Amino acid sequence: MYKKILKRVFDFLFSLLGLIILSPVFLIVGIMIAVKLGRPVFFTQKRPGLHGKAFHIIKFRTMTNARDASGNLLPNEQRHTRFGRFLRSTSLDELPELINVLRGDMSLVGPRPLLMQYLPLYNDFQKRRHDLRPGITGWAQVNGRNAISWEEKFEYDVWYVDNLSFLLDLKIIFLTIKSVFRREGINQNAQTTMEPFRGTSDDQQRSTGPEIRPDHESTAGSTR
């Protein structure tokens, strides 16, 4: 009942309420991004959703569009700013995903949507993370975020798929708020983004299971 009907009702109502309450924050952050990082304020990128069907995720940008003399984008590290790092560490860059939740592309809680090019790299176990709508936050995010391995993330994702419940979603939302305030697990090994997923080798594969920081400016991998 919760998985098939009530979860979507919960997502719609709370995303709508969140967009209304947080509208002043959207306005302030949008103006600051336009001034400090430039335009466009929002970034959209194609991501796999429910059953791997593509949708366009919406986020606030966190890097500049600085380019070299040939017109090529500079490396990520050179396009980061203190303000952009602040947006990431506080997860303010994720707020526009409430629009995705309202539209039905995403859920408040679920496996994080990664990159389209990862789809053919998943094994049968890992593919099950797409049995639910992707989420703004998820079980992997409150259990290490970018500080754990890809294989661990996928095990957490599939565990969530198998154990979905209203109480679990509430727990994840509470732990997410706590994690954001503590700014835990933002990066892996002090990197700006997590290393891209390149598939799971046979010796890494587990028989059973228990969100590049793909973002608007980079194709590096992460759970965000």
mmCIF file of C-alpha atoms in Angstrom:
data_model
loop_
_atom_site.group_PDB
_atom_site.id
_atom_site.type_symbol
_atom_site.label_atom_id
_atom_site.label_comp_id
_atom_site.label_asym_id
_atom_site.label_seq_id
_atom_site.Cartn_x
_atom_site.Cartn_y
_atom_site.Cartn_z
ATOM 1 C CA MET A 1 0.000 0.000 0.000
ATOM 2 C CA TYR A 2 2.706 2.508 0.966
ATOM 3 C CA LYS A 3 5.023 1.547 -1.898
ATOM 4 C CA LYS A 4 2.344 1.574 -4.603
ATOM 5 C CA ILE A 5 0.175 4.523 -3.537
ATOM 6 C CA LEU A 6 0.981 6.379 -0.326
ATOM 7 C CA LYS A 7 4.658 7.001 -1.055
ATOM 8 C CA ARG A 8 3.764 9.007 -4.173
ATOM 9 C CA VAL A 9 1.087 10.927 -2.258
ATOM 10 C CA PHE A 10 3.627 11.649 0.492
ATOM 11 C CA ASP A 11 6.181 12.809 -2.110
ATOM 12 C CA PHE A 12 3.736 15.102 -3.900
ATOM 13 C CA LEU A 13 2.402 16.792 -0.771
ATOM 14 C CA PHE A 14 5.760 17.300 0.920
ATOM 15 C CA SER A 15 7.550 18.485 -2.240
ATOM 16 C CA LEU A 16 4.767 20.992 -2.906
ATOM 17 C CA LEU A 17 4.899 22.186 0.710
ATOM 18 C CA GLY A 18 8.685 22.328 0.572
ATOM 19 C CA LEU A 19 8.694 24.426 -2.609
ATOM 20 C CA ILE A 20 6.255 26.892 -1.067
ATOM 21 C CA ILE A 21 8.077 27.204 2.271
ATOM 22 C CA LEU A 22 11.538 27.322 0.711
ATOM 23 C CA SER A 23 10.659 29.738 -2.108
ATOM 24 C CA PRO A 24 12.526 32.626 -0.391
ATOM 25 C CA VAL A 25 15.610 30.400 -0.119
ATOM 26 C CA PHE A 26 15.319 29.523 -3.824
ATOM 27 C CA LEU A 27 15.180 33.208 -4.699
ATOM 28 C CA ILE A 28 18.145 34.206 -2.523
ATOM 29 C CA VAL A 29 20.331 31.280 -3.632
ATOM 30 C CA GLY A 30 19.409 31.866 -7.282
ATOM 31 C CA ILE A 31 20.392 35.539 -7.120
ATOM 32 C CA MET A 32 23.681 34.723 -5.373
ATOM 33 C CA ILE A 33 24.529 32.068 -7.964
ATOM 34 C CA ALA A 34 23.822 34.497 -10.815
ATOM 35 C CA VAL A 35 26.127 37.074 -9.211
ATOM 36 C CA LYS A 36 28.930 34.771 -8.026
ATOM 37 C CA LEU A 37 28.916 31.927 -10.569
ATOM 38 C CA GLY A 38 27.040 33.300 -13.556
ATOM 39 C CA ARG A 39 24.126 32.013 -15.574
ATOM 40 C CA PRO A 40 22.233 29.826 -16.063
ATOM 41 C CA VAL A 41 21.385 29.448 -12.387
ATOM 42 C CA PHE A 42 19.976 25.961 -12.848
ATOM 43 C CA PHE A 43 21.604 22.958 -14.426
ATOM 44 C CA THR A 44 19.714 20.062 -15.981
ATOM 45 C CA GLN A 45 21.241 16.703 -16.838
ATOM 46 C CA LYS A 46 19.790 13.453 -18.114
ATOM 47 C CA ARG A 47 19.678 10.744 -15.431
ATOM 48 C CA PRO A 48 18.088 7.268 -15.239
ATOM 49 C CA GLY A 49 14.860 7.119 -13.265
ATOM 50 C CA LEU A 50 12.327 4.380 -12.539
ATOM 51 C CA HIS A 51 13.236 1.225 -14.532
ATOM 52 C CA GLY A 52 16.150 3.180 -16.042
ATOM 53 C CA LYS A 53 13.910 5.563 -17.998
ATOM 54 C CA ALA A 54 15.694 8.866 -18.575
ATOM 55 C CA PHE A 55 14.585 12.177 -17.064
ATOM 56 C CA HIS A 56 16.268 15.551 -16.582
ATOM 57 C CA ILE A 57 17.398 16.279 -13.046
ATOM 58 C CA ILE A 58 17.334 19.929 -11.909
ATOM 59 C CA LYS A 59 20.017 21.330 -9.604
ATOM 60 C CA PHE A 60 21.625 24.646 -8.706
ATOM 61 C CA ARG A 61 24.976 25.077 -10.389
ATOM 62 C CA THR A 62 28.067 25.024 -8.172
ATOM 63 C CA MET A 63 30.900 25.783 -10.611
ATOM 64 C CA THR A 64 31.791 28.652 -12.921
ATOM 65 C CA ASN A 65 31.994 28.283 -16.694
ATOM 66 C CA ALA A 66 35.633 29.410 -16.809
ATOM 67 C CA ARG A 67 37.367 28.331 -20.026
ATOM 68 C CA ASP A 68 40.882 28.332 -21.441
ATOM 69 C CA ALA A 69 42.079 30.285 -24.475
ATOM 70 C CA SER A 70 40.728 27.552 -26.778
ATOM 71 C CA GLY A 71 37.255 27.757 -25.300
ATOM 72 C CA ASN A 72 37.494 24.481 -23.367
ATOM 73 C CA LEU A 73 36.176 24.258 -19.819
ATOM 74 C CA LEU A 74 38.918 24.395 -17.213
ATOM 75 C CA PRO A 75 39.402 21.400 -14.867
ATOM 76 C CA ASN A 76 36.797 21.081 -12.117
ATOM 77 C CA GLU A 77 39.255 22.158 -9.416
ATOM 78 C CA GLN A 78 39.833 25.474 -11.190
ATOM 79 C CA ARG A 79 36.125 26.167 -11.619
ATOM 80 C CA HIS A 80 35.221 25.582 -7.999
ATOM 81 C CA THR A 81 34.699 28.556 -5.737
ATOM 82 C CA ARG A 82 34.248 28.889 -2.015
ATOM 83 C CA PHE A 83 30.577 29.663 -2.588
ATOM 84 C CA GLY A 84 30.125 26.599 -4.796
ATOM 85 C CA ARG A 85 31.706 24.367 -2.173
ATOM 86 C CA PHE A 86 29.354 25.880 0.402
ATOM 87 C CA LEU A 87 26.336 24.997 -1.758
ATOM 88 C CA ARG A 88 27.523 21.401 -1.985
ATOM 89 C CA SER A 89 28.451 20.952 1.655
ATOM 90 C CA THR A 90 25.057 22.255 2.766
ATOM 91 C CA SER A 91 23.221 20.379 -0.041
ATOM 92 C CA LEU A 92 21.520 23.616 -1.095
ATOM 93 C CA ASP A 93 22.361 22.691 -4.674
ATOM 94 C CA GLU A 94 19.929 19.758 -4.354
ATOM 95 C CA LEU A 95 16.855 21.882 -3.512
ATOM 96 C CA PRO A 96 15.568 22.195 -7.114
ATOM 97 C CA GLU A 97 15.153 18.424 -7.173
ATOM 98 C CA LEU A 98 11.919 19.064 -5.274
ATOM 99 C CA ILE A 99 10.567 20.037 -8.699
ATOM 100 C CA ASN A 100 11.538 16.576 -9.985
ATOM 101 C CA VAL A 101 9.721 15.022 -7.025
ATOM 102 C CA LEU A 102 6.604 17.091 -7.674
ATOM 103 C CA ARG A 103 6.615 16.021 -11.340
ATOM 104 C CA GLY A 104 7.013 12.359 -10.435
ATOM 105 C CA ASP A 105 10.539 11.910 -11.821
ATOM 106 C CA MET A 106 11.943 11.344 -8.349
ATOM 107 C CA SER A 107 10.967 10.557 -4.781
ATOM 108 C CA LEU A 108 12.052 12.274 -1.582
ATOM 109 C CA VAL A 109 13.765 9.023 -0.562
ATOM 110 C CA GLY A 110 15.258 6.435 -2.888
ATOM 111 C CA PRO A 111 18.514 5.402 -4.588
ATOM 112 C CA ARG A 112 20.326 8.451 -5.926
ATOM 113 C CA PRO A 113 20.087 8.916 -9.723
ATOM 114 C CA LEU A 114 23.554 8.469 -11.215
ATOM 115 C CA LEU A 115 24.774 8.813 -14.813
ATOM 116 C CA MET A 116 23.179 7.318 -17.915
ATOM 117 C CA GLN A 117 26.501 5.799 -18.999
ATOM 118 C CA TYR A 118 26.562 3.645 -15.873
ATOM 119 C CA LEU A 119 23.492 1.635 -16.929
ATOM 120 C CA PRO A 120 25.363 -0.993 -19.002
ATOM 121 C CA LEU A 121 27.959 -1.395 -16.215
ATOM 122 C CA TYR A 122 25.531 -2.651 -13.564
ATOM 123 C CA ASN A 123 25.282 -6.349 -12.818
ATOM 124 C CA ASP A 124 21.869 -7.953 -12.248
ATOM 125 C CA PHE A 125 21.954 -7.233 -8.520
ATOM 126 C CA GLN A 126 22.920 -3.586 -8.965
ATOM 127 C CA LYS A 127 20.241 -3.013 -11.625
ATOM 128 C CA ARG A 128 17.593 -3.548 -8.963
ATOM 129 C CA ARG A 129 18.283 -0.061 -7.614
ATOM 130 C CA HIS A 130 16.090 1.146 -10.503
ATOM 131 C CA ASP A 131 13.045 -0.788 -9.278
ATOM 132 C CA LEU A 132 12.029 2.383 -7.430
ATOM 133 C CA ARG A 133 12.034 6.067 -8.326
ATOM 134 C CA PRO A 134 15.388 7.680 -7.502
ATOM 135 C CA GLY A 135 15.487 9.925 -4.461
ATOM 136 C CA ILE A 136 16.894 13.231 -3.281
ATOM 137 C CA THR A 137 18.339 11.246 -0.396
ATOM 138 C CA GLY A 138 18.619 7.534 0.303
ATOM 139 C CA TRP A 139 19.848 4.761 2.560
ATOM 140 C CA ALA A 140 23.344 4.934 1.048
ATOM 141 C CA GLN A 141 23.518 8.694 1.655
ATOM 142 C CA VAL A 142 22.896 8.321 5.387
ATOM 143 C CA ASN A 143 25.368 5.435 5.586
ATOM 144 C CA GLY A 144 28.450 7.101 4.183
ATOM 145 C CA ARG A 145 27.417 9.073 1.112
ATOM 146 C CA ASN A 146 30.629 9.625 -0.926
ATOM 147 C CA ALA A 147 32.877 8.124 1.756
ATOM 148 C CA ILE A 148 32.033 4.481 0.905
ATOM 149 C CA SER A 149 32.712 2.318 -2.140
ATOM 150 C CA TRP A 150 30.419 1.944 -5.124
ATOM 151 C CA GLU A 151 29.698 -1.686 -4.220
ATOM 152 C CA GLU A 152 28.651 -0.687 -0.705
ATOM 153 C CA LYS A 153 26.391 2.045 -2.081
ATOM 154 C CA PHE A 154 24.627 -0.368 -4.388
ATOM 155 C CA GLU A 155 24.112 -2.862 -1.587
ATOM 156 C CA TYR A 156 22.514 -0.138 0.521
ATOM 157 C CA ASP A 157 20.346 0.885 -2.447
ATOM 158 C CA VAL A 158 19.058 -2.642 -3.077
ATOM 159 C CA TRP A 159 18.539 -3.212 0.642
ATOM 160 C CA TYR A 160 16.311 -0.134 0.640
ATOM 161 C CA VAL A 161 14.353 -1.459 -2.355
ATOM 162 C CA ASP A 162 13.698 -4.696 -0.443
ATOM 163 C CA ASN A 163 12.874 -3.032 2.876
ATOM 164 C CA LEU A 164 10.955 0.084 1.858
ATOM 165 C CA SER A 165 8.506 1.362 4.467
ATOM 166 C CA PHE A 166 7.055 4.638 5.713
ATOM 167 C CA LEU A 167 9.002 4.450 8.978
ATOM 168 C CA LEU A 168 12.245 3.768 7.098
ATOM 169 C CA ASP A 169 11.652 6.816 4.899
ATOM 170 C CA LEU A 170 11.074 8.979 7.973
ATOM 171 C CA LYS A 171 14.260 7.642 9.530
ATOM 172 C CA ILE A 172 16.270 8.421 6.375
ATOM 173 C CA ILE A 173 14.876 11.956 6.176
ATOM 174 C CA PHE A 174 15.771 12.566 9.832
ATOM 175 C CA LEU A 175 19.284 11.157 9.371
ATOM 176 C CA THR A 176 19.739 13.218 6.190
ATOM 177 C CA ILE A 177 18.939 16.451 8.011
ATOM 178 C CA LYS A 178 21.371 15.451 10.749
ATOM 179 C CA SER A 179 24.067 14.570 8.204
ATOM 180 C CA VAL A 180 23.645 17.834 6.284
ATOM 181 C CA PHE A 181 24.061 19.914 9.441
ATOM 182 C CA ARG A 182 27.208 17.951 10.277
ATOM 183 C CA ARG A 183 28.356 18.041 6.632
ATOM 184 C CA GLU A 184 29.320 14.389 6.736
ATOM 185 C CA GLY A 185 30.543 12.251 3.825
ATOM 186 C CA ILE A 186 30.538 15.014 1.206
ATOM 187 C CA ASN A 187 33.648 13.857 -0.639
ATOM 188 C CA GLN A 188 35.697 10.696 -0.969
ATOM 189 C CA ASN A 189 39.331 10.906 0.118
ATOM 190 C CA ALA A 190 39.214 14.724 0.087
ATOM 191 C CA GLN A 191 38.387 14.795 -3.646
ATOM 192 C CA THR A 192 35.880 17.231 -5.131
ATOM 193 C CA THR A 193 34.012 14.354 -6.717
ATOM 194 C CA MET A 194 34.009 10.619 -6.298
ATOM 195 C CA GLU A 195 35.857 8.388 -8.748
ATOM 196 C CA PRO A 196 33.643 7.275 -11.674
ATOM 197 C CA PHE A 197 32.009 3.855 -11.496
ATOM 198 C CA ARG A 198 33.699 1.444 -13.917
ATOM 199 C CA GLY A 199 31.817 -1.742 -13.137
ATOM 200 C CA THR A 200 32.229 -4.423 -10.492
ATOM 201 C CA SER A 201 34.916 -7.045 -11.018
ATOM 202 C CA ASP A 202 34.325 -10.726 -10.231
ATOM 203 C CA ASP A 203 36.375 -10.604 -7.037
ATOM 204 C CA GLN A 204 34.331 -7.611 -5.836
ATOM 205 C CA GLN A 205 30.990 -9.204 -6.584
ATOM 206 C CA ARG A 206 28.933 -10.318 -3.599
ATOM 207 C CA SER A 207 26.252 -12.962 -3.938
ATOM 208 C CA THR A 208 23.748 -11.067 -1.788
ATOM 209 C CA GLY A 209 23.201 -7.474 -0.723
ATOM 210 C CA PRO A 210 22.058 -5.945 2.740
ATOM 211 C CA GLU A 211 22.763 8.362 -4.393
ATOM 212 C CA ILE A 212 31.186 11.052 -9.843
ATOM 213 C CA ARG A 213 29.438 13.237 -8.089
ATOM 214 C CA PRO A 214 27.290 13.395 -11.158
ATOM 215 C CA ASP A 215 26.498 17.011 -11.339
ATOM 216 C CA HIS A 216 25.956 19.831 -13.702
ATOM 217 C CA GLU A 217 29.590 20.712 -14.295
ATOM 218 C CA SER A 218 31.308 17.356 -14.361
ATOM 219 C CA THR A 219 30.987 13.787 -15.612
ATOM 220 C CA ALA A 220 32.887 12.471 -12.611
ATOM 221 C CA GLY A 221 30.931 10.066 -10.464
ATOM 222 C CA SER A 222 29.266 10.327 -7.104
ATOM 223 C CA THR A 223 26.132 9.534 -5.241
ATOM 224 C CA ARG A 224 24.820 13.062 -5.265
#
